[in-house]
Amino acid sequence: MVKVPESSKMGIVLSGGGVRGMAHIGLLKALGERGIYPHWISGTSVGALVGALYAGGRDSGEMMAFFRETPLFRYNFFSLNKPGLLDTDRYFEVFMEYWPHNSFESLGKPLFVVATDLLAGREAIFHKGPLIPALLASAALPPIFSPVEMESGLYADGGIMNNFPLEPIKEHATFILGSNVSVVKEVGRSDIRSSFQLANRTTALMIYAINRQKIKGCDLVFEPLELEKIGVLDKKGMEKAFQIGYDHSCRVLDSGGYTSS
């Protein structure tokens, strides 16, 4: 039996995974229904966005609304003089509607956001100061989105270096929930027929292998394998991913494998 401590000692890690990240929101809803509210939050890419919304006091409906209403592709967002198809900086004003104070300090819970420093070749962890640039950088998946320039550095998707950022909250939380939406499960030959399918499969396996031990290091893990059939950029799969995350989390939490203190 896993005993869950009081919220102030609890942390949650939210992985990257594109549209599959809506499952994070399903998990947070299931936790809230059971009076469980993680205090320390660490996220990469979509996990950073969900984490920032949660840390800012948004409920599951508001979180889903953010992803429904934020345009993934807009013709006037196309990049002209930057690497990447879309200019990530054009999303700043969209994000300001949800985080008008644009600072980590304005959030109700401590948040750690992971991005990749492309010039230095290492991960970067943001937890204070301007919030929106860090969020944009963490979610700037190349080559679709242009890197974000901050303090003479060039930053892109945090999942490149660390798709499951356990490290930032490990020293703060005594109990850590892990939500991994970059899942892999056994597939058939028919699932690897094209070069695109092969590339997707090998990339997913590499990310999964790199983060496997960290995922196992969490006290309670949420990892719905059904998410694998949802495309990372398939906005039509948002509602399904949310429901998968919610249903999976309810099963885990109601299985008798944990108790709250």
mmCIF file of N, CA and C in Angstrom, residues 149-249:
data_model
loop_
_atom_site.group_PDB
_atom_site.id
_atom_site.type_symbol
_atom_site.label_atom_id
_atom_site.label_comp_id
_atom_site.label_asym_id
_atom_site.label_seq_id
_atom_site.Cartn_x
_atom_site.Cartn_y
_atom_site.Cartn_z
ATOM 1 N N GLU A 149 14.738 32.919 -28.435
ATOM 2 C CA GLU A 149 15.967 33.589 -28.024
ATOM 3 C C GLU A 149 15.762 34.232 -26.660
ATOM 4 N N MET A 150 16.633 33.896 -25.715
ATOM 5 C CA MET A 150 16.595 34.459 -24.374
ATOM 6 C C MET A 150 18.017 34.656 -23.873
ATOM 7 N N GLU A 151 18.328 35.862 -23.432
ATOM 8 C CA GLU A 151 19.630 36.158 -22.837
ATOM 9 C C GLU A 151 20.789 35.622 -23.693
ATOM 10 N N SER A 152 20.749 35.912 -24.958
ATOM 11 C CA SER A 152 21.798 35.524 -25.919
ATOM 12 C C SER A 152 21.841 34.019 -26.193
ATOM 13 N N GLY A 153 20.912 33.269 -25.615
ATOM 14 C CA GLY A 153 20.840 31.841 -25.876
ATOM 15 C C GLY A 153 19.713 31.516 -26.830
ATOM 16 N N LEU A 154 19.713 30.301 -27.343
ATOM 17 C CA LEU A 154 18.691 29.840 -28.271
ATOM 18 C C LEU A 154 18.122 28.548 -27.712
ATOM 19 N N TYR A 155 16.828 28.560 -27.403
ATOM 20 C CA TYR A 155 16.235 27.447 -26.663
ATOM 21 C C TYR A 155 15.103 26.788 -27.454
ATOM 22 N N ALA A 156 15.022 25.459 -27.309
ATOM 23 C CA ALA A 156 13.984 24.687 -27.996
ATOM 24 C C ALA A 156 13.396 23.649 -27.043
ATOM 25 N N ASP A 157 12.583 22.789 -27.586
ATOM 26 C CA ASP A 157 11.824 21.791 -26.833
ATOM 27 C C ASP A 157 12.657 21.069 -25.770
ATOM 28 N N GLY A 158 12.134 21.048 -24.554
ATOM 29 C CA GLY A 158 12.847 20.406 -23.458
ATOM 30 C C GLY A 158 12.986 18.908 -23.619
ATOM 31 N N GLY A 159 12.081 18.307 -24.396
ATOM 32 C CA GLY A 159 12.123 16.861 -24.580
ATOM 33 C C GLY A 159 13.351 16.368 -25.319
ATOM 34 N N ILE A 160 14.060 17.259 -25.989
ATOM 35 C CA ILE A 160 15.276 16.868 -26.694
ATOM 36 C C ILE A 160 16.299 16.318 -25.706
ATOM 37 N N MET A 161 16.400 16.962 -24.540
ATOM 38 C CA MET A 161 17.394 16.586 -23.539
ATOM 39 C C MET A 161 16.795 15.855 -22.337
ATOM 40 N N ASN A 162 15.566 16.209 -21.983
ATOM 41 C CA ASN A 162 14.971 15.641 -20.771
ATOM 42 C C ASN A 162 13.450 15.650 -20.896
ATOM 43 N N ASN A 163 12.902 14.535 -21.308
ATOM 44 C CA ASN A 163 11.460 14.459 -21.521
ATOM 45 C C ASN A 163 10.682 14.094 -20.257
ATOM 46 N N PHE A 164 11.397 13.740 -19.200
ATOM 47 C CA PHE A 164 10.743 13.395 -17.935
ATOM 48 C C PHE A 164 11.568 14.017 -16.804
ATOM 49 N N PRO A 165 11.355 15.308 -16.529
ATOM 50 C CA PRO A 165 12.225 16.064 -15.619
ATOM 51 C C PRO A 165 11.964 15.813 -14.130
ATOM 52 N N LEU A 166 12.406 14.682 -13.666
ATOM 53 C CA LEU A 166 12.269 14.330 -12.255
ATOM 54 C C LEU A 166 13.227 15.142 -11.381
ATOM 55 N N GLU A 167 14.408 15.422 -11.891
ATOM 56 C CA GLU A 167 15.486 15.994 -11.081
ATOM 57 C C GLU A 167 15.134 17.296 -10.347
ATOM 58 N N PRO A 168 14.455 18.274 -10.977
ATOM 59 C CA PRO A 168 14.240 19.560 -10.298
ATOM 60 C C PRO A 168 13.446 19.477 -8.997
ATOM 61 N N ILE A 169 12.525 18.511 -8.887
ATOM 62 C CA ILE A 169 11.694 18.466 -7.675
ATOM 63 C C ILE A 169 12.104 17.357 -6.713
ATOM 64 N N LYS A 170 13.089 16.574 -7.101
ATOM 65 C CA LYS A 170 13.478 15.436 -6.272
ATOM 66 C C LYS A 170 13.933 15.864 -4.883
ATOM 67 N N GLU A 171 14.589 17.009 -4.797
ATOM 68 C CA GLU A 171 15.090 17.471 -3.505
ATOM 69 C C GLU A 171 14.034 18.184 -2.672
ATOM 70 N N HIS A 172 12.895 18.482 -3.271
ATOM 71 C CA HIS A 172 11.852 19.232 -2.572
ATOM 72 C C HIS A 172 10.693 18.355 -2.093
ATOM 73 N N ALA A 173 10.333 17.365 -2.876
ATOM 74 C CA ALA A 173 9.149 16.553 -2.576
ATOM 75 C C ALA A 173 9.543 15.215 -1.955
ATOM 76 N N THR A 174 8.755 14.774 -0.990
ATOM 77 C CA THR A 174 9.009 13.475 -0.363
ATOM 78 C C THR A 174 8.220 12.366 -1.039
ATOM 79 N N PHE A 175 7.256 12.742 -1.870
ATOM 80 C CA PHE A 175 6.434 11.774 -2.605
ATOM 81 C C PHE A 175 6.210 12.340 -3.997
ATOM 82 N N ILE A 176 6.541 11.559 -5.024
ATOM 83 C CA ILE A 176 6.477 12.077 -6.391
ATOM 84 C C ILE A 176 5.572 11.225 -7.272
ATOM 85 N N LEU A 177 4.615 11.901 -7.903
ATOM 86 C CA LEU A 177 3.753 11.286 -8.907
ATOM 87 C C LEU A 177 4.403 11.488 -10.270
ATOM 88 N N GLY A 178 4.392 10.467 -11.094
ATOM 89 C CA GLY A 178 4.948 10.577 -12.435
ATOM 90 C C GLY A 178 3.874 10.363 -13.480
ATOM 91 N N SER A 179 3.737 11.323 -14.393
ATOM 92 C CA SER A 179 2.769 11.190 -15.482
ATOM 93 C C SER A 179 3.532 11.168 -16.798
ATOM 94 N N ASN A 180 3.613 9.988 -17.405
ATOM 95 C CA ASN A 180 4.354 9.828 -18.655
ATOM 96 C C ASN A 180 3.394 9.541 -19.804
ATOM 97 N N VAL A 181 3.359 10.457 -20.765
ATOM 98 C CA VAL A 181 2.472 10.262 -21.921
ATOM 99 C C VAL A 181 3.257 9.914 -23.184
ATOM 100 N N SER A 182 4.587 9.844 -23.070
ATOM 101 C CA SER A 182 5.414 9.374 -24.190
ATOM 102 C C SER A 182 5.592 7.871 -24.027
ATOM 103 N N VAL A 183 4.530 7.159 -24.315
ATOM 104 C CA VAL A 183 4.462 5.729 -24.006
ATOM 105 C C VAL A 183 4.818 4.882 -25.220
ATOM 106 N N VAL A 184 5.230 3.654 -24.944
ATOM 107 C CA VAL A 184 5.443 2.673 -26.003
ATOM 108 C C VAL A 184 4.856 1.341 -25.546
ATOM 109 N N LYS A 185 4.294 0.627 -26.473
ATOM 110 C CA LYS A 185 3.825 -0.717 -26.185
ATOM 111 C C LYS A 185 4.145 -1.598 -27.382
ATOM 112 N N GLU A 186 3.978 -2.872 -27.230
ATOM 113 C CA GLU A 186 4.292 -3.788 -28.320
ATOM 114 C C GLU A 186 3.377 -3.531 -29.507
ATOM 115 N N VAL A 187 3.958 -3.528 -30.700
ATOM 116 C CA VAL A 187 3.185 -3.288 -31.918
ATOM 117 C C VAL A 187 3.385 -4.452 -32.888
ATOM 118 N N GLY A 188 2.555 -4.495 -33.909
ATOM 119 C CA GLY A 188 2.666 -5.532 -34.935
ATOM 120 C C GLY A 188 3.445 -5.027 -36.135
ATOM 121 N N ARG A 189 3.788 -5.943 -37.042
ATOM 122 C CA ARG A 189 4.526 -5.560 -38.246
ATOM 123 C C ARG A 189 3.771 -4.527 -39.077
ATOM 124 N N SER A 190 2.461 -4.601 -39.054
ATOM 125 C CA SER A 190 1.658 -3.680 -39.854
ATOM 126 C C SER A 190 1.772 -2.239 -39.377
ATOM 127 N N ASP A 191 2.277 -2.043 -38.153
ATOM 128 C CA ASP A 191 2.430 -0.701 -37.604
ATOM 129 C C ASP A 191 3.750 -0.047 -38.007
ATOM 130 N N ILE A 192 4.619 -0.800 -38.680
ATOM 131 C CA ILE A 192 5.911 -0.244 -39.127
ATOM 132 C C ILE A 192 6.096 -0.581 -40.604
ATOM 133 N N ARG A 193 5.274 0.024 -41.436
ATOM 134 C CA ARG A 193 5.306 -0.244 -42.879
ATOM 135 C C ARG A 193 5.962 0.872 -43.673
ATOM 136 N N SER A 194 5.989 2.086 -43.120
ATOM 137 C CA SER A 194 6.537 3.216 -43.858
ATOM 138 C C SER A 194 7.745 3.799 -43.136
ATOM 139 N N SER A 195 8.482 4.629 -43.847
ATOM 140 C CA SER A 195 9.634 5.305 -43.242
ATOM 141 C C SER A 195 9.190 6.203 -42.099
ATOM 142 N N PHE A 196 8.031 6.833 -42.258
ATOM 143 C CA PHE A 196 7.493 7.709 -41.217
ATOM 144 C C PHE A 196 7.174 6.913 -39.958
ATOM 145 N N GLN A 197 6.519 5.762 -40.129
ATOM 146 C CA GLN A 197 6.196 4.918 -38.979
ATOM 147 C C GLN A 197 7.458 4.392 -38.307
ATOM 148 N N LEU A 198 8.448 4.060 -39.111
ATOM 149 C CA LEU A 198 9.723 3.590 -38.563
ATOM 150 C C LEU A 198 10.402 4.682 -37.741
ATOM 151 N N ALA A 199 10.421 5.898 -38.267
ATOM 152 C CA ALA A 199 11.044 7.016 -37.556
ATOM 153 C C ALA A 199 10.317 7.303 -36.246
ATOM 154 N N ASN A 200 8.993 7.291 -36.291
ATOM 155 C CA ASN A 200 8.207 7.533 -35.081
ATOM 156 C C ASN A 200 8.476 6.480 -34.018
ATOM 157 N N ARG A 201 8.531 5.226 -34.456
ATOM 158 C CA ARG A 201 8.736 4.127 -33.513
ATOM 159 C C ARG A 201 10.116 4.196 -32.866
ATOM 160 N N THR A 202 11.145 4.429 -33.663
ATOM 161 C CA THR A 202 12.502 4.451 -33.120
ATOM 162 C C THR A 202 12.701 5.661 -32.196
ATOM 163 N N THR A 203 12.134 6.801 -32.561
ATOM 164 C CA THR A 203 12.235 7.982 -31.697
ATOM 165 C C THR A 203 11.549 7.737 -30.369
ATOM 166 N N ALA A 204 10.350 7.152 -30.420
ATOM 167 C CA ALA A 204 9.610 6.855 -29.189
ATOM 168 C C ALA A 204 10.382 5.892 -28.294
ATOM 169 N N LEU A 205 11.014 4.883 -28.898
ATOM 170 C CA LEU A 205 11.775 3.901 -28.116
ATOM 171 C C LEU A 205 12.994 4.542 -27.468
ATOM 172 N N MET A 206 13.663 5.437 -28.184
ATOM 173 C CA MET A 206 14.839 6.111 -27.624
ATOM 174 C C MET A 206 14.448 6.976 -26.418
ATOM 175 N N ILE A 207 13.386 7.746 -26.568
ATOM 176 C CA ILE A 207 12.934 8.608 -25.476
ATOM 177 C C ILE A 207 12.524 7.768 -24.275
ATOM 178 N N TYR A 208 11.808 6.691 -24.552
ATOM 179 C CA TYR A 208 11.330 5.822 -23.483
ATOM 180 C C TYR A 208 12.500 5.180 -22.736
ATOM 181 N N ALA A 209 13.484 4.699 -23.468
ATOM 182 C CA ALA A 209 14.627 4.026 -22.847
ATOM 183 C C ALA A 209 15.431 4.983 -21.973
ATOM 184 N N ILE A 210 15.620 6.208 -22.449
ATOM 185 C CA ILE A 210 16.399 7.202 -21.715
ATOM 186 C C ILE A 210 15.746 7.533 -20.375
ATOM 187 N N ASN A 211 14.417 7.582 -20.363
ATOM 188 C CA ASN A 211 13.703 8.027 -19.168
ATOM 189 C C ASN A 211 13.138 6.908 -18.307
ATOM 190 N N ARG A 212 13.343 5.658 -18.715
ATOM 191 C CA ARG A 212 12.734 4.533 -18.027
ATOM 192 C C ARG A 212 13.059 4.476 -16.535
ATOM 193 N N GLN A 213 14.346 4.618 -16.191
ATOM 194 C CA GLN A 213 14.743 4.511 -14.794
ATOM 195 C C GLN A 213 14.170 5.645 -13.956
ATOM 196 N N LYS A 214 14.088 6.839 -14.528
ATOM 197 C CA LYS A 214 13.516 7.958 -13.782
ATOM 198 C C LYS A 214 12.027 7.741 -13.532
ATOM 199 N N ILE A 215 11.341 7.196 -14.517
ATOM 200 C CA ILE A 215 9.914 6.922 -14.354
ATOM 201 C C ILE A 215 9.712 5.915 -13.224
ATOM 202 N N LYS A 216 10.546 4.897 -13.198
ATOM 203 C CA LYS A 216 10.466 3.892 -12.142
ATOM 204 C C LYS A 216 10.802 4.468 -10.774
ATOM 205 N N GLY A 217 11.520 5.586 -10.753
ATOM 206 C CA GLY A 217 11.908 6.206 -9.497
ATOM 207 C C GLY A 217 10.802 6.988 -8.823
ATOM 208 N N CYS A 218 9.658 7.141 -9.484
ATOM 209 C CA CYS A 218 8.522 7.843 -8.876
ATOM 210 C C CYS A 218 7.784 6.906 -7.913
ATOM 211 N N ASP A 219 7.085 7.499 -6.970
ATOM 212 C CA ASP A 219 6.347 6.706 -5.983
ATOM 213 C C ASP A 219 5.046 6.154 -6.552
ATOM 214 N N LEU A 220 4.460 6.870 -7.488
ATOM 215 C CA LEU A 220 3.222 6.417 -8.131
ATOM 216 C C LEU A 220 3.264 6.894 -9.574
ATOM 217 N N VAL A 221 3.076 5.974 -10.522
ATOM 218 C CA VAL A 221 3.235 6.290 -11.944
ATOM 219 C C VAL A 221 1.914 6.131 -12.693
ATOM 220 N N PHE A 222 1.659 7.080 -13.582
ATOM 221 C CA PHE A 222 0.485 7.041 -14.457
ATOM 222 C C PHE A 222 1.009 7.020 -15.893
ATOM 223 N N GLU A 223 0.716 5.949 -16.603
ATOM 224 C CA GLU A 223 1.304 5.726 -17.922
ATOM 225 C C GLU A 223 0.306 4.974 -18.803
ATOM 226 N N PRO A 224 -0.718 5.647 -19.303
ATOM 227 C CA PRO A 224 -1.751 4.975 -20.117
ATOM 228 C C PRO A 224 -1.244 4.593 -21.506
ATOM 229 N N LEU A 225 -1.068 3.311 -21.735
ATOM 230 C CA LEU A 225 -0.502 2.839 -22.990
ATOM 231 C C LEU A 225 -1.411 3.102 -24.189
ATOM 232 N N GLU A 226 -2.692 3.287 -23.954
ATOM 233 C CA GLU A 226 -3.625 3.539 -25.059
ATOM 234 C C GLU A 226 -3.310 4.828 -25.813
ATOM 235 N N LEU A 227 -2.502 5.678 -25.219
ATOM 236 C CA LEU A 227 -2.167 6.959 -25.855
ATOM 237 C C LEU A 227 -1.313 6.798 -27.103
ATOM 238 N N GLU A 228 -0.650 5.659 -27.259
ATOM 239 C CA GLU A 228 0.301 5.508 -28.355
ATOM 240 C C GLU A 228 -0.343 5.685 -29.720
ATOM 241 N N LYS A 229 -1.605 5.390 -29.844
ATOM 242 C CA LYS A 229 -2.266 5.506 -31.144
ATOM 243 C C LYS A 229 -2.707 6.934 -31.460
ATOM 244 N N ILE A 230 -2.471 7.870 -30.539
ATOM 245 C CA ILE A 230 -2.821 9.273 -30.781
ATOM 246 C C ILE A 230 -1.579 10.015 -31.255
ATOM 247 N N GLY A 231 -1.698 10.695 -32.387
ATOM 248 C CA GLY A 231 -0.569 11.428 -32.940
ATOM 249 C C GLY A 231 -0.160 12.600 -32.066
ATOM 250 N N VAL A 232 1.122 12.866 -31.997
ATOM 251 C CA VAL A 232 1.649 13.926 -31.146
ATOM 252 C C VAL A 232 1.073 15.296 -31.518
ATOM 253 N N LEU A 233 0.796 15.528 -32.802
ATOM 254 C CA LEU A 233 0.273 16.818 -33.248
ATOM 255 C C LEU A 233 -1.171 16.738 -33.748
ATOM 256 N N ASP A 234 -1.866 15.680 -33.408
ATOM 257 C CA ASP A 234 -3.241 15.474 -33.871
ATOM 258 C C ASP A 234 -4.241 16.116 -32.918
ATOM 259 N N LYS A 235 -4.617 17.367 -33.208
ATOM 260 C CA LYS A 235 -5.527 18.084 -32.314
ATOM 261 C C LYS A 235 -6.898 17.405 -32.213
ATOM 262 N N LYS A 236 -7.240 16.592 -33.210
ATOM 263 C CA LYS A 236 -8.513 15.872 -33.148
ATOM 264 C C LYS A 236 -8.506 14.815 -32.046
ATOM 265 N N GLY A 237 -7.305 14.467 -31.572
ATOM 266 C CA GLY A 237 -7.202 13.455 -30.540
ATOM 267 C C GLY A 237 -7.194 14.006 -29.128
ATOM 268 N N MET A 238 -7.386 15.317 -28.969
ATOM 269 C CA MET A 238 -7.290 15.933 -27.647
ATOM 270 C C MET A 238 -8.299 15.379 -26.649
ATOM 271 N N GLU A 239 -9.553 15.321 -27.062
ATOM 272 C CA GLU A 239 -10.597 14.870 -26.135
ATOM 273 C C GLU A 239 -10.390 13.403 -25.757
ATOM 274 N N LYS A 240 -9.975 12.622 -26.740
ATOM 275 C CA LYS A 240 -9.729 11.203 -26.473
ATOM 276 C C LYS A 240 -8.571 11.030 -25.502
ATOM 277 N N ALA A 241 -7.499 11.805 -25.700
ATOM 278 C CA ALA A 241 -6.341 11.711 -24.811
ATOM 279 C C ALA A 241 -6.722 12.111 -23.391
ATOM 280 N N PHE A 242 -7.511 13.160 -23.264
ATOM 281 C CA PHE A 242 -7.983 13.586 -21.935
ATOM 282 C C PHE A 242 -8.764 12.470 -21.252
ATOM 283 N N GLN A 243 -9.684 11.857 -22.002
ATOM 284 C CA GLN A 243 -10.522 10.802 -21.413
ATOM 285 C C GLN A 243 -9.693 9.580 -21.043
ATOM 286 N N ILE A 244 -8.733 9.228 -21.892
ATOM 287 C CA ILE A 244 -7.845 8.102 -21.595
ATOM 288 C C ILE A 244 -7.076 8.372 -20.302
ATOM 289 N N GLY A 245 -6.554 9.591 -20.177
ATOM 290 C CA GLY A 245 -5.808 9.947 -18.978
ATOM 291 C C GLY A 245 -6.670 9.916 -17.736
ATOM 292 N N TYR A 246 -7.881 10.418 -17.858
ATOM 293 C CA TYR A 246 -8.800 10.448 -16.713
ATOM 294 C C TYR A 246 -9.203 9.035 -16.295
ATOM 295 N N ASP A 247 -9.610 8.222 -17.262
ATOM 296 C CA ASP A 247 -10.053 6.855 -16.951
ATOM 297 C C ASP A 247 -8.912 6.032 -16.366
ATOM 298 N N HIS A 248 -7.729 6.154 -16.951
ATOM 299 C CA HIS A 248 -6.572 5.407 -16.457
ATOM 300 C C HIS A 248 -6.234 5.826 -15.024
ATOM 301 N N SER A 249 -6.247 7.128 -14.768
ATOM 302 C CA SER A 249 -5.912 7.634 -13.443
ATOM 303 C C SER A 249 -6.917 7.173 -12.402
#
